[in-house]
Amino acid sequence: MGEAIVVTSGKGGVGKTTTSANIGTALALMDKKVCLIDTDIGLRNLDVIMGLENRIIYDIVDVIQGRCKLKQALVKDKRFDSLVLLPASQTSDKSAITEDGMVQIISELKQSYDYIIVDCPAGIEQGFKNAIAGADQAVVVTTPEKSSVRDADRIIGLLEQEDIQPPNLIINRIRNHMMKNGDMLDIDEIMQVLSIDLIGVVQDDDEVIKASNSGEPIALQSKPKSAIAYRNIARRILGESVPLQSLDEQPGLFHKVKKFFGIGAK
Amino acid sequence: MTLEQKSQFITIKGTREGLTLFVDDLCSFDDLLADLTEKIATVKPKQNEPIVPVVVDLKNRYLTKEQTDNIRQVVENGNCFQVQAFHSAVIHKEEAKKWKEDQDLKTFEQIVRSGQVLHVKGDVFLIGDVNPGGKITSTGSIYILGSLQGIAHAGVEGNKGAIIAASYMKPTQLRIADYISRAPDYESEGVFMECGFIDKEEDKIVIDRLQNIVVKRRYLKEPERRMQNG
């Protein structure tokens, strides 16, 4: 029996879709059977970030309206056999699916997948209600901006009224130098307002944008900090306890030696 | 002037503040009204007489709004009397319930998040935070064990004696009765253990150290006092 996790944020553009794609990919990397569901009907993106756009034949609206079987609509990932995507429709709108339909699809998927990651649309209207219907867990994504934290707070309030486990938090797009200067909200401030469990911090990284554009989720790369962060989030979802990544740039050995002798940059 | 009259149902007593009518609480209302009309009729209003305030003491009698209006009319009609208050040792169940509700301190353990509104009748004690965008309102005072960063509105039905106290205060707005104060436009740090209340001299909401509320505490008791004084 699998577990359904909805990735949500309230505010748009904070990285829900990127986060969904990367958590899904990272879980698949750890040999879990994963299904990604895009519920952003009319504005689908998850397929683009996964690089699966040209393989879509049926979508979630077709499934709910009975034009195809659920299995037919699932798009297999090109890298992992254990990863599939249930794409959103680009031609309908959010009212094309219902909460009951979502619950049914998710319970069916739970039979054969370990994790079902639901990518939620921005906003708190019908699309949001559809996305959280049937979810067991929720992950709230926020960026260190006041507006985004405000919306996350609203979303957490709404999630608390649902029959869902207490949501977890991912702080996305952290810019270390701005946080240090106090130009951005720091992690403690955000945690104080939202007071829910933190399961990951992801630094702002040009590589993420590059990877999204090429349809290869960043979590597949080994080096970038954001990739490590996403893999760590996946490990925490699996129940491992992984310490939070240090946000500072790791100074190299040579740098350390120089510092020891008191020369070079601080 | 002390005029004392022995009568069946009504005793009139003069005090320094004016007249007090002691009304028998066992007779019927019609008898009472008849007696009162008779008594009042004996008083001949003189020219240029100052207005005499009258207090009606009903003892254990409960009067409806209509009945008090009746009495008021009889007493004031063509005389230099003005009924100031009705005192009664009993109140209606509904009033008692409302009074109790207003007096009760209700405890909540939750975080009032953005977009949520917590409305409470009476005083409220919140263990948790009011986040930016969240709102807490009450007909009485608001005490918050946590941080207040949203909007707090105490005394929504007009109780100006209500206060707002919080362990950490950085509200977007404080409202008490029909007074509003908002946070300054510049970025400011919050304050710890402070409370907001209406300063009667300055006629606005002020924020002061929590310890200083001891001095202002008498305002908090106001509804109770009002109730006992009728």
Coordinates of C-alpha atoms in Angstrom, one line a residue:
Chain A
M1 CA 0.0 0.0 0.0
G2 CA 1.5 3.3 -1.1
E3 CA 1.5 6.7 0.3
A4 CA 0.2 9.9 -1.4
I5 CA 2.1 13.1 -0.9
V6 CA 0.8 16.4 -2.1
V7 CA 3.2 19.2 -2.9
T8 CA 1.6 22.5 -2.4
S9 CA 2.4 26.2 -1.6
G10 CA -0.5 28.6 -2.2
K11 CA 1.7 31.1 -4.0
G12 CA 2.7 30.4 -7.6
G13 CA 6.3 30.3 -8.8
V14 CA 7.9 29.0 -5.6
G15 CA 9.0 25.7 -7.2
K16 CA 6.2 23.2 -6.5
T17 CA 6.5 21.5 -9.9
T18 CA 10.3 21.4 -9.7
T19 CA 10.1 20.0 -6.2
S20 CA 7.6 17.4 -7.2
A21 CA 9.7 16.3 -10.2
N22 CA 12.9 16.1 -8.1
I23 CA 11.4 14.4 -5.1
G24 CA 9.8 11.8 -7.4
T25 CA 13.1 11.3 -9.3
A26 CA 15.1 11.0 -6.1
L27 CA 12.6 8.4 -4.7
A28 CA 12.9 6.5 -7.9
L29 CA 16.7 6.6 -7.6
M30 CA 16.2 4.8 -4.3
D31 CA 14.4 2.0 -6.0
K32 CA 10.9 3.1 -5.0
K33 CA 8.0 2.8 -7.3
V34 CA 6.8 6.3 -7.8
C35 CA 3.9 7.9 -9.7
L36 CA 3.8 11.7 -10.3
I37 CA 0.4 13.3 -10.8
D38 CA 0.1 16.7 -12.3
T39 CA -3.2 18.3 -11.2
D40 CA -2.5 21.7 -12.7
I41 CA -5.1 21.2 -15.4
G42 CA -4.9 23.7 -18.2
L43 CA -1.3 24.8 -17.2
R44 CA 0.6 21.6 -17.1
N45 CA 4.3 21.8 -16.6
L46 CA 5.4 18.7 -14.8
D47 CA 5.8 16.7 -18.1
V48 CA 8.0 19.4 -19.5
I49 CA 10.4 19.4 -16.5
M50 CA 10.5 15.6 -16.6
G51 CA 11.1 15.8 -20.4
L52 CA 8.1 13.6 -21.2
E53 CA 6.0 16.1 -23.0
N54 CA 6.1 14.3 -26.4
R55 CA 5.1 10.9 -25.0
I56 CA 1.7 12.0 -23.6
I57 CA -1.3 10.3 -25.2
Y58 CA -4.0 10.4 -22.6
D59 CA -4.3 12.6 -19.5
I60 CA -6.0 12.7 -16.1
V61 CA -9.1 14.2 -17.5
D62 CA -9.5 11.4 -20.0
V63 CA -9.2 8.9 -17.0
I64 CA -11.8 10.7 -14.9
Q65 CA -14.2 11.1 -17.7
G66 CA -13.8 7.5 -18.7
R67 CA -12.2 7.9 -22.1
C68 CA -9.3 5.6 -21.2
K69 CA -8.1 3.3 -18.4
L70 CA -5.8 4.6 -15.7
K71 CA -2.9 2.4 -16.9
Q72 CA -3.1 3.7 -20.4
A73 CA -2.7 7.3 -19.3
L74 CA 0.5 6.7 -17.2
V75 CA 3.6 7.9 -19.1
K76 CA 6.7 5.8 -18.3
D77 CA 9.8 7.8 -17.5
K78 CA 12.7 7.5 -19.9
R79 CA 15.3 6.9 -17.2
F80 CA 13.6 4.8 -14.6
D81 CA 11.2 1.9 -15.1
S82 CA 9.8 2.5 -11.6
L83 CA 8.7 6.1 -12.3
V84 CA 5.6 7.1 -14.1
L85 CA 3.7 10.4 -14.7
L86 CA 0.0 10.9 -14.9
P87 CA -0.1 14.2 -16.9
A88 CA -2.7 17.0 -16.6
S89 CA -4.8 18.0 -19.5
Q90 CA -3.8 21.1 -21.3
T91 CA -7.2 21.8 -22.9
S92 CA -9.7 21.6 -20.0
D93 CA -9.8 23.6 -16.8
K94 CA -9.8 22.8 -13.1
S95 CA -13.5 21.9 -13.0
A96 CA -12.9 19.0 -15.4
I97 CA -11.9 16.8 -12.4
T98 CA -13.6 16.2 -9.1
E99 CA -12.4 15.4 -5.6
D100 CA -14.1 12.0 -5.8
G101 CA -12.3 11.2 -9.0
M102 CA -9.0 12.1 -7.5
V103 CA -9.6 9.9 -4.4
Q104 CA -10.5 7.0 -6.7
I105 CA -7.4 7.4 -8.9
I106 CA -5.1 7.8 -5.9
S107 CA -6.4 4.7 -4.2
E108 CA -6.0 2.7 -7.4
L109 CA -2.5 3.9 -7.8
K110 CA -1.6 3.1 -4.2
Q111 CA -2.1 -0.6 -5.0
S112 CA 0.9 -0.6 -7.3
Y113 CA 3.1 2.3 -6.3
D114 CA 5.1 3.1 -3.1
Y115 CA 4.8 6.8 -3.5
I116 CA 2.3 9.0 -5.3
I117 CA 3.5 12.6 -5.6
V118 CA 0.7 15.1 -6.4
D119 CA 1.8 18.4 -7.9
C120 CA -0.8 21.0 -6.8
P121 CA -1.7 24.1 -8.7
A122 CA -1.2 27.5 -7.2
G123 CA -4.2 29.0 -5.4
I124 CA -6.7 27.7 -2.9
E125 CA -9.6 27.1 -5.2
Q126 CA -11.0 23.9 -6.7
G127 CA -7.6 22.9 -8.1
F128 CA -6.1 22.9 -4.6
K129 CA -9.1 21.0 -3.2
N130 CA -8.8 18.4 -5.9
A131 CA -5.1 18.0 -5.3
I132 CA -5.3 17.4 -1.6
A133 CA -8.3 15.1 -1.8
G134 CA -6.9 11.6 -1.3
A135 CA -3.5 12.7 0.0
D136 CA -2.0 11.2 3.1
Q137 CA 0.8 13.7 3.6
A138 CA 1.5 17.2 2.5
V139 CA 4.7 19.0 1.7
V140 CA 4.5 22.8 1.8
V141 CA 7.0 24.6 -0.4
T142 CA 7.9 28.2 0.4
T143 CA 10.7 30.7 -0.5
P144 CA 12.3 33.1 2.0
E145 CA 10.0 35.9 1.0
K146 CA 7.2 37.4 3.2
S147 CA 4.5 37.0 0.6
S148 CA 5.4 33.3 0.0
V149 CA 5.5 32.6 3.8
R150 CA 2.2 34.3 4.2
D151 CA 0.6 32.1 1.6
A152 CA 2.2 29.0 3.0
D153 CA 0.7 29.9 6.4
R154 CA -2.7 30.2 4.8
I155 CA -2.2 26.8 3.1
I156 CA -1.1 25.2 6.3
G157 CA -4.2 26.5 8.0
L158 CA -6.3 24.9 5.3
L159 CA -4.4 21.6 5.4
E160 CA -4.9 21.4 9.2
Q161 CA -8.6 21.3 8.7
E162 CA -8.3 18.3 6.4
D163 CA -7.8 14.7 7.4
I164 CA -4.1 14.7 6.5
Q165 CA -1.0 14.2 8.6
P166 CA 0.6 17.5 9.8
P167 CA 2.4 19.1 6.8
N168 CA 6.1 19.3 6.3
L169 CA 8.0 22.3 5.0
I170 CA 10.5 22.8 2.3
I171 CA 12.3 26.1 2.1
N172 CA 13.2 26.7 -1.6
R173 CA 15.4 29.2 -3.4
I174 CA 17.6 30.2 -0.5
R175 CA 20.3 32.7 -1.3
N176 CA 22.9 32.3 1.3
H177 CA 24.5 35.7 1.1
M178 CA 21.2 37.6 1.3
M179 CA 20.1 35.5 4.3
K180 CA 23.4 36.4 6.0
N181 CA 23.0 40.1 5.3
G182 CA 19.5 39.9 6.7
D183 CA 18.0 41.0 3.4
M184 CA 16.0 37.8 3.3
L185 CA 13.9 36.0 5.9
D186 CA 16.2 33.5 7.6
I187 CA 15.2 29.9 8.3
D188 CA 14.6 30.5 12.0
E189 CA 12.2 33.4 11.3
I190 CA 10.2 31.3 8.8
M191 CA 10.1 28.3 11.2
Q192 CA 8.9 30.6 14.0
V193 CA 5.9 31.8 12.0
L194 CA 4.9 28.5 10.4
S195 CA 5.9 26.2 13.2
I196 CA 5.7 22.9 11.3
D197 CA 8.5 20.3 10.7
L198 CA 11.2 21.2 8.2
I199 CA 12.2 18.4 5.8
G200 CA 14.5 20.3 3.6
V201 CA 16.2 23.5 2.5
V202 CA 17.2 24.0 -1.1
Q203 CA 19.5 26.7 -2.3
D204 CA 18.9 28.8 -5.3
D205 CA 20.9 27.4 -8.1
D206 CA 21.3 28.2 -11.8
E207 CA 21.7 24.5 -12.5
V208 CA 18.1 23.8 -11.5
I209 CA 16.8 26.1 -14.2
K210 CA 19.2 24.6 -16.7
A211 CA 18.1 21.1 -15.8
S212 CA 14.4 22.0 -15.9
N213 CA 14.8 23.4 -19.4
S214 CA 16.6 20.3 -20.6
G215 CA 13.9 18.0 -19.1
E216 CA 16.4 16.2 -16.8
P217 CA 15.6 16.7 -13.1
I218 CA 18.5 18.1 -11.2
A219 CA 18.3 15.3 -8.6
L220 CA 20.0 13.1 -11.2
Q221 CA 23.2 15.1 -11.1
S222 CA 25.7 14.3 -8.3
K223 CA 27.4 17.6 -7.6
P224 CA 25.0 20.5 -7.3
K225 CA 24.0 21.3 -3.7
S226 CA 20.3 21.6 -4.8
A227 CA 20.6 18.0 -6.2
I228 CA 21.9 16.8 -2.8
A229 CA 19.2 18.7 -1.0
Y230 CA 16.4 17.0 -3.1
R231 CA 17.9 13.6 -2.5
N232 CA 18.1 14.3 1.2
I233 CA 14.5 15.3 1.2
A234 CA 13.6 12.0 -0.4
R235 CA 15.7 10.2 2.2
R236 CA 13.8 12.0 5.0
I237 CA 10.5 11.1 3.4
L238 CA 11.7 7.4 3.6
G239 CA 12.2 8.0 7.3
E240 CA 16.0 8.3 7.5
S241 CA 17.3 11.1 9.7
V242 CA 19.6 13.2 7.6
P243 CA 21.2 16.4 9.0
L244 CA 20.4 19.6 7.2
Q245 CA 23.0 20.6 4.7
S246 CA 25.3 23.5 5.6
L247 CA 24.5 26.5 3.5
D248 CA 28.0 27.8 3.5
E249 CA 30.4 27.1 0.6
Q250 CA 32.7 24.3 1.7
P251 CA 36.3 25.8 1.7
G252 CA 38.7 23.5 -0.1
L253 CA 41.7 21.9 1.7
F254 CA 44.1 24.3 0.1
H255 CA 42.0 27.2 1.4
K256 CA 42.1 25.7 4.9
V257 CA 45.9 25.5 4.8
K258 CA 46.2 29.0 3.7
K259 CA 43.9 30.1 6.4
F260 CA 45.9 28.2 8.9
F261 CA 49.0 30.2 8.0
G262 CA 47.0 33.4 8.0
I263 CA 47.4 34.3 4.4
G264 CA 44.9 34.7 1.6
A265 CA 41.2 35.4 1.9
K266 CA 39.5 35.1 5.3
Chain B
M1 CA -36.2 67.7 51.4
T2 CA -37.4 64.6 53.0
L3 CA -40.8 63.5 52.3
E4 CA -41.8 60.1 53.6
Q5 CA -45.1 58.6 52.8
K6 CA -46.5 55.4 54.1
S7 CA -48.3 53.5 51.5
Q8 CA -49.5 50.1 50.3
F9 CA -47.1 49.4 47.5
I10 CA -44.7 52.2 47.1
T11 CA -42.4 53.9 49.5
I12 CA -40.7 57.1 48.5
K13 CA -37.5 58.2 50.0
G14 CA -35.6 61.3 49.5
T15 CA -31.8 61.1 49.3
R16 CA -29.1 63.6 48.5
E17 CA -29.1 62.5 44.9
G18 CA -32.9 62.7 44.5
L19 CA -35.8 60.4 45.1
T20 CA -35.8 56.6 45.5
L21 CA -39.0 54.7 44.9
F22 CA -39.1 51.4 46.7
V23 CA -41.6 49.2 45.0
D24 CA -43.3 46.3 46.7
D25 CA -42.3 43.1 44.8
L26 CA -45.3 41.0 45.7
C27 CA -48.2 43.0 44.4
S28 CA -49.4 42.8 40.8
F29 CA -48.0 45.2 38.3
D30 CA -51.5 46.8 37.6
D31 CA -51.9 47.6 41.4
L32 CA -48.4 49.0 41.4
L33 CA -49.1 51.2 38.4
A34 CA -52.4 52.4 39.9
D35 CA -50.8 53.3 43.2
L36 CA -47.9 55.0 41.5
T37 CA -50.3 57.1 39.3
E38 CA -52.2 58.1 42.4
K39 CA -49.1 59.1 44.3
I40 CA -47.6 61.1 41.5
A41 CA -50.9 62.9 40.9
T42 CA -50.7 64.4 44.4
V43 CA -47.5 66.2 43.5
K44 CA -48.2 69.6 42.1
P45 CA -45.5 70.6 39.8
K46 CA -44.2 74.2 40.6
Q47 CA -42.8 76.6 38.1
N48 CA -39.0 76.6 37.7
E49 CA -38.5 73.6 39.9
P50 CA -35.2 71.8 39.2
I51 CA -35.4 68.4 37.7
V52 CA -35.3 65.7 40.4
P53 CA -33.6 62.4 39.5
V54 CA -35.5 59.3 40.5
V55 CA -34.2 55.8 41.1
V56 CA -36.7 53.0 41.1
D57 CA -35.8 50.1 43.4
L58 CA -37.7 47.0 42.3
K59 CA -36.3 44.6 44.9
N60 CA -37.1 41.1 43.7
R61 CA -39.3 42.1 40.8
Y62 CA -38.4 41.6 37.2
L63 CA -39.8 44.1 34.7
T64 CA -40.0 43.8 30.9
K65 CA -38.9 46.7 28.7
E66 CA -42.5 47.6 28.2
Q67 CA -43.3 47.8 31.9
T68 CA -40.3 49.9 32.7
D69 CA -41.3 52.3 29.9
N70 CA -44.8 52.4 31.5
I71 CA -43.4 53.4 34.9
R72 CA -41.1 55.8 33.3
Q73 CA -44.0 57.5 31.6
V74 CA -46.1 57.7 34.7
V75 CA -43.3 59.2 36.8
E76 CA -42.0 61.7 34.3
N77 CA -45.3 62.7 32.8
G78 CA -45.8 66.4 33.4
N79 CA -43.5 66.4 36.4
C80 CA -40.0 67.5 37.1
F81 CA -38.9 64.0 37.6
Q82 CA -36.5 62.0 35.6
V83 CA -36.1 58.3 36.0
Q84 CA -32.4 57.6 36.1
A85 CA -32.2 53.9 36.7
F86 CA -34.1 50.8 37.7
H87 CA -32.5 48.7 40.3
S88 CA -33.5 45.1 40.6
A89 CA -32.1 42.2 42.5
V90 CA -33.1 39.8 39.7
I91 CA -32.2 39.6 36.1
H92 CA -33.6 37.5 33.2
K93 CA -32.0 34.2 32.4
E94 CA -31.0 35.3 29.0
E95 CA -29.3 38.3 30.4
A96 CA -27.6 36.2 33.0
K97 CA -26.4 33.8 30.3
K98 CA -25.0 36.7 28.2
W99 CA -23.4 38.2 31.2
K100 CA -21.8 34.9 32.1
E101 CA -20.6 34.4 28.5
D102 CA -19.1 37.9 28.6
Q103 CA -17.4 37.2 31.9
D104 CA -16.0 33.8 31.0
L105 CA -12.4 33.3 30.1
K106 CA -12.1 30.8 27.3
T107 CA -8.9 29.0 26.5
F108 CA -7.7 28.0 23.1
E109 CA -4.6 26.1 22.1
Q110 CA -4.0 26.7 18.4
I111 CA -2.1 28.8 15.9
V112 CA -4.3 31.4 14.2
R113 CA -2.8 31.3 10.7
S114 CA -3.1 33.7 7.8
G115 CA -6.7 33.9 6.6
Q116 CA -8.2 32.4 9.8
V117 CA -10.4 34.3 12.2
L118 CA -10.9 33.3 15.8
H119 CA -14.0 35.0 17.3
V120 CA -14.8 34.5 20.9
K121 CA -17.5 35.8 23.2
G122 CA -16.1 37.0 26.5
D123 CA -12.4 37.0 27.4
V124 CA -10.0 34.8 25.4
F125 CA -6.8 33.2 26.5
L126 CA -4.9 31.9 23.5
I127 CA -1.9 29.5 23.9
G128 CA -0.3 29.8 20.5
D129 CA 0.4 32.5 17.9
V130 CA -1.6 34.8 15.8
N131 CA 0.3 34.9 12.5
P132 CA 0.4 37.8 10.1
G133 CA -2.9 37.8 8.2
G134 CA -4.7 36.0 11.0
K135 CA -7.3 37.7 13.2
I136 CA -8.5 37.2 16.7
T137 CA -11.6 39.0 18.0
S138 CA -13.5 38.9 21.3
T139 CA -16.1 40.8 23.1
G140 CA -13.8 41.0 26.2
S141 CA -10.1 41.1 26.6
I142 CA -7.5 39.1 24.7
Y143 CA -4.5 37.4 26.4
I144 CA -2.0 35.7 24.1
L145 CA 0.7 33.3 25.4
G146 CA 2.7 33.4 22.2
S147 CA 3.3 36.0 19.5
L148 CA 0.8 38.4 18.1
Q149 CA 1.6 39.3 14.6
G150 CA -1.8 39.6 13.0
I151 CA -4.8 41.7 14.0
A152 CA -6.4 41.6 17.4
H153 CA -9.7 43.2 18.1
A154 CA -10.8 43.3 21.8
G155 CA -14.2 44.5 23.0
V156 CA -15.8 44.2 19.6
E157 CA -19.2 45.1 21.0
G158 CA -17.9 48.3 22.4
N159 CA -16.2 47.4 25.7
K160 CA -13.5 50.1 25.9
G161 CA -12.1 48.6 29.1
A162 CA -10.9 45.5 27.2
I163 CA -7.1 45.0 26.9
I164 CA -4.9 43.0 24.6
A165 CA -1.9 41.4 26.1
A166 CA 0.7 39.2 24.4
S167 CA 4.1 37.6 25.3
Y168 CA 5.4 39.0 22.0
M169 CA 3.7 41.9 20.3
K170 CA 4.3 42.8 16.7
P171 CA 0.7 43.3 15.5
T172 CA -0.3 44.7 12.1
Q173 CA -3.3 46.3 13.9
L174 CA -4.6 46.6 17.4
R175 CA -8.3 47.3 17.7
I176 CA -10.2 47.9 21.0
A177 CA -13.9 48.8 20.7
D178 CA -14.0 51.4 17.9
Y179 CA -10.4 52.5 18.3
I180 CA -7.7 51.3 15.8
S181 CA -4.0 51.6 15.9
R182 CA -1.6 50.2 13.4
A183 CA 2.0 49.3 13.2
P184 CA 4.4 52.0 12.1
D185 CA 5.4 52.1 8.4
Y186 CA 9.0 51.6 9.1
E187 CA 10.3 48.1 10.0
S188 CA 10.3 47.7 13.7
E189 CA 11.1 45.0 16.2
G190 CA 8.3 43.6 18.3
V191 CA 8.1 44.0 22.0
F192 CA 7.9 41.3 24.7
M193 CA 5.4 41.1 27.5
E194 CA 3.4 44.2 26.7
C195 CA -0.3 45.0 26.5
G196 CA -2.5 47.5 24.7
F197 CA -5.4 49.4 26.2
I198 CA -7.3 52.6 25.7
D199 CA -5.8 55.5 27.5
K200 CA -8.7 57.7 28.4
E201 CA -6.7 60.9 28.6
E202 CA -5.0 60.5 25.3
D203 CA -8.1 59.0 23.7
K204 CA -6.2 56.4 21.8
I205 CA -4.7 52.9 22.2
V206 CA -1.4 52.8 24.0
I207 CA 1.0 50.0 24.5
D208 CA 2.7 49.6 27.8
R209 CA 4.6 47.1 29.9
L210 CA 2.5 44.2 31.1
Q211 CA 3.3 45.0 34.7
N212 CA 1.7 48.4 34.4
I213 CA -1.7 46.9 33.7
V214 CA -2.0 46.3 37.4
V215 CA -2.7 50.0 37.7
K216 CA -5.3 49.8 34.9
R217 CA -6.8 46.7 36.2
R218 CA -9.8 48.5 37.6
Y219 CA -11.0 49.0 34.0
L220 CA -11.1 45.3 33.5
K221 CA -13.7 44.9 36.3
E222 CA -16.0 47.4 34.6
P223 CA -18.6 45.1 33.2
E224 CA -19.1 43.4 36.5
R225 CA -19.5 46.7 38.3
R226 CA -21.9 47.9 35.7
M227 CA -24.0 44.8 36.2
Q228 CA -24.1 45.2 40.0
N229 CA -25.0 48.9 39.7
G230 CA -27.8 48.0 37.4

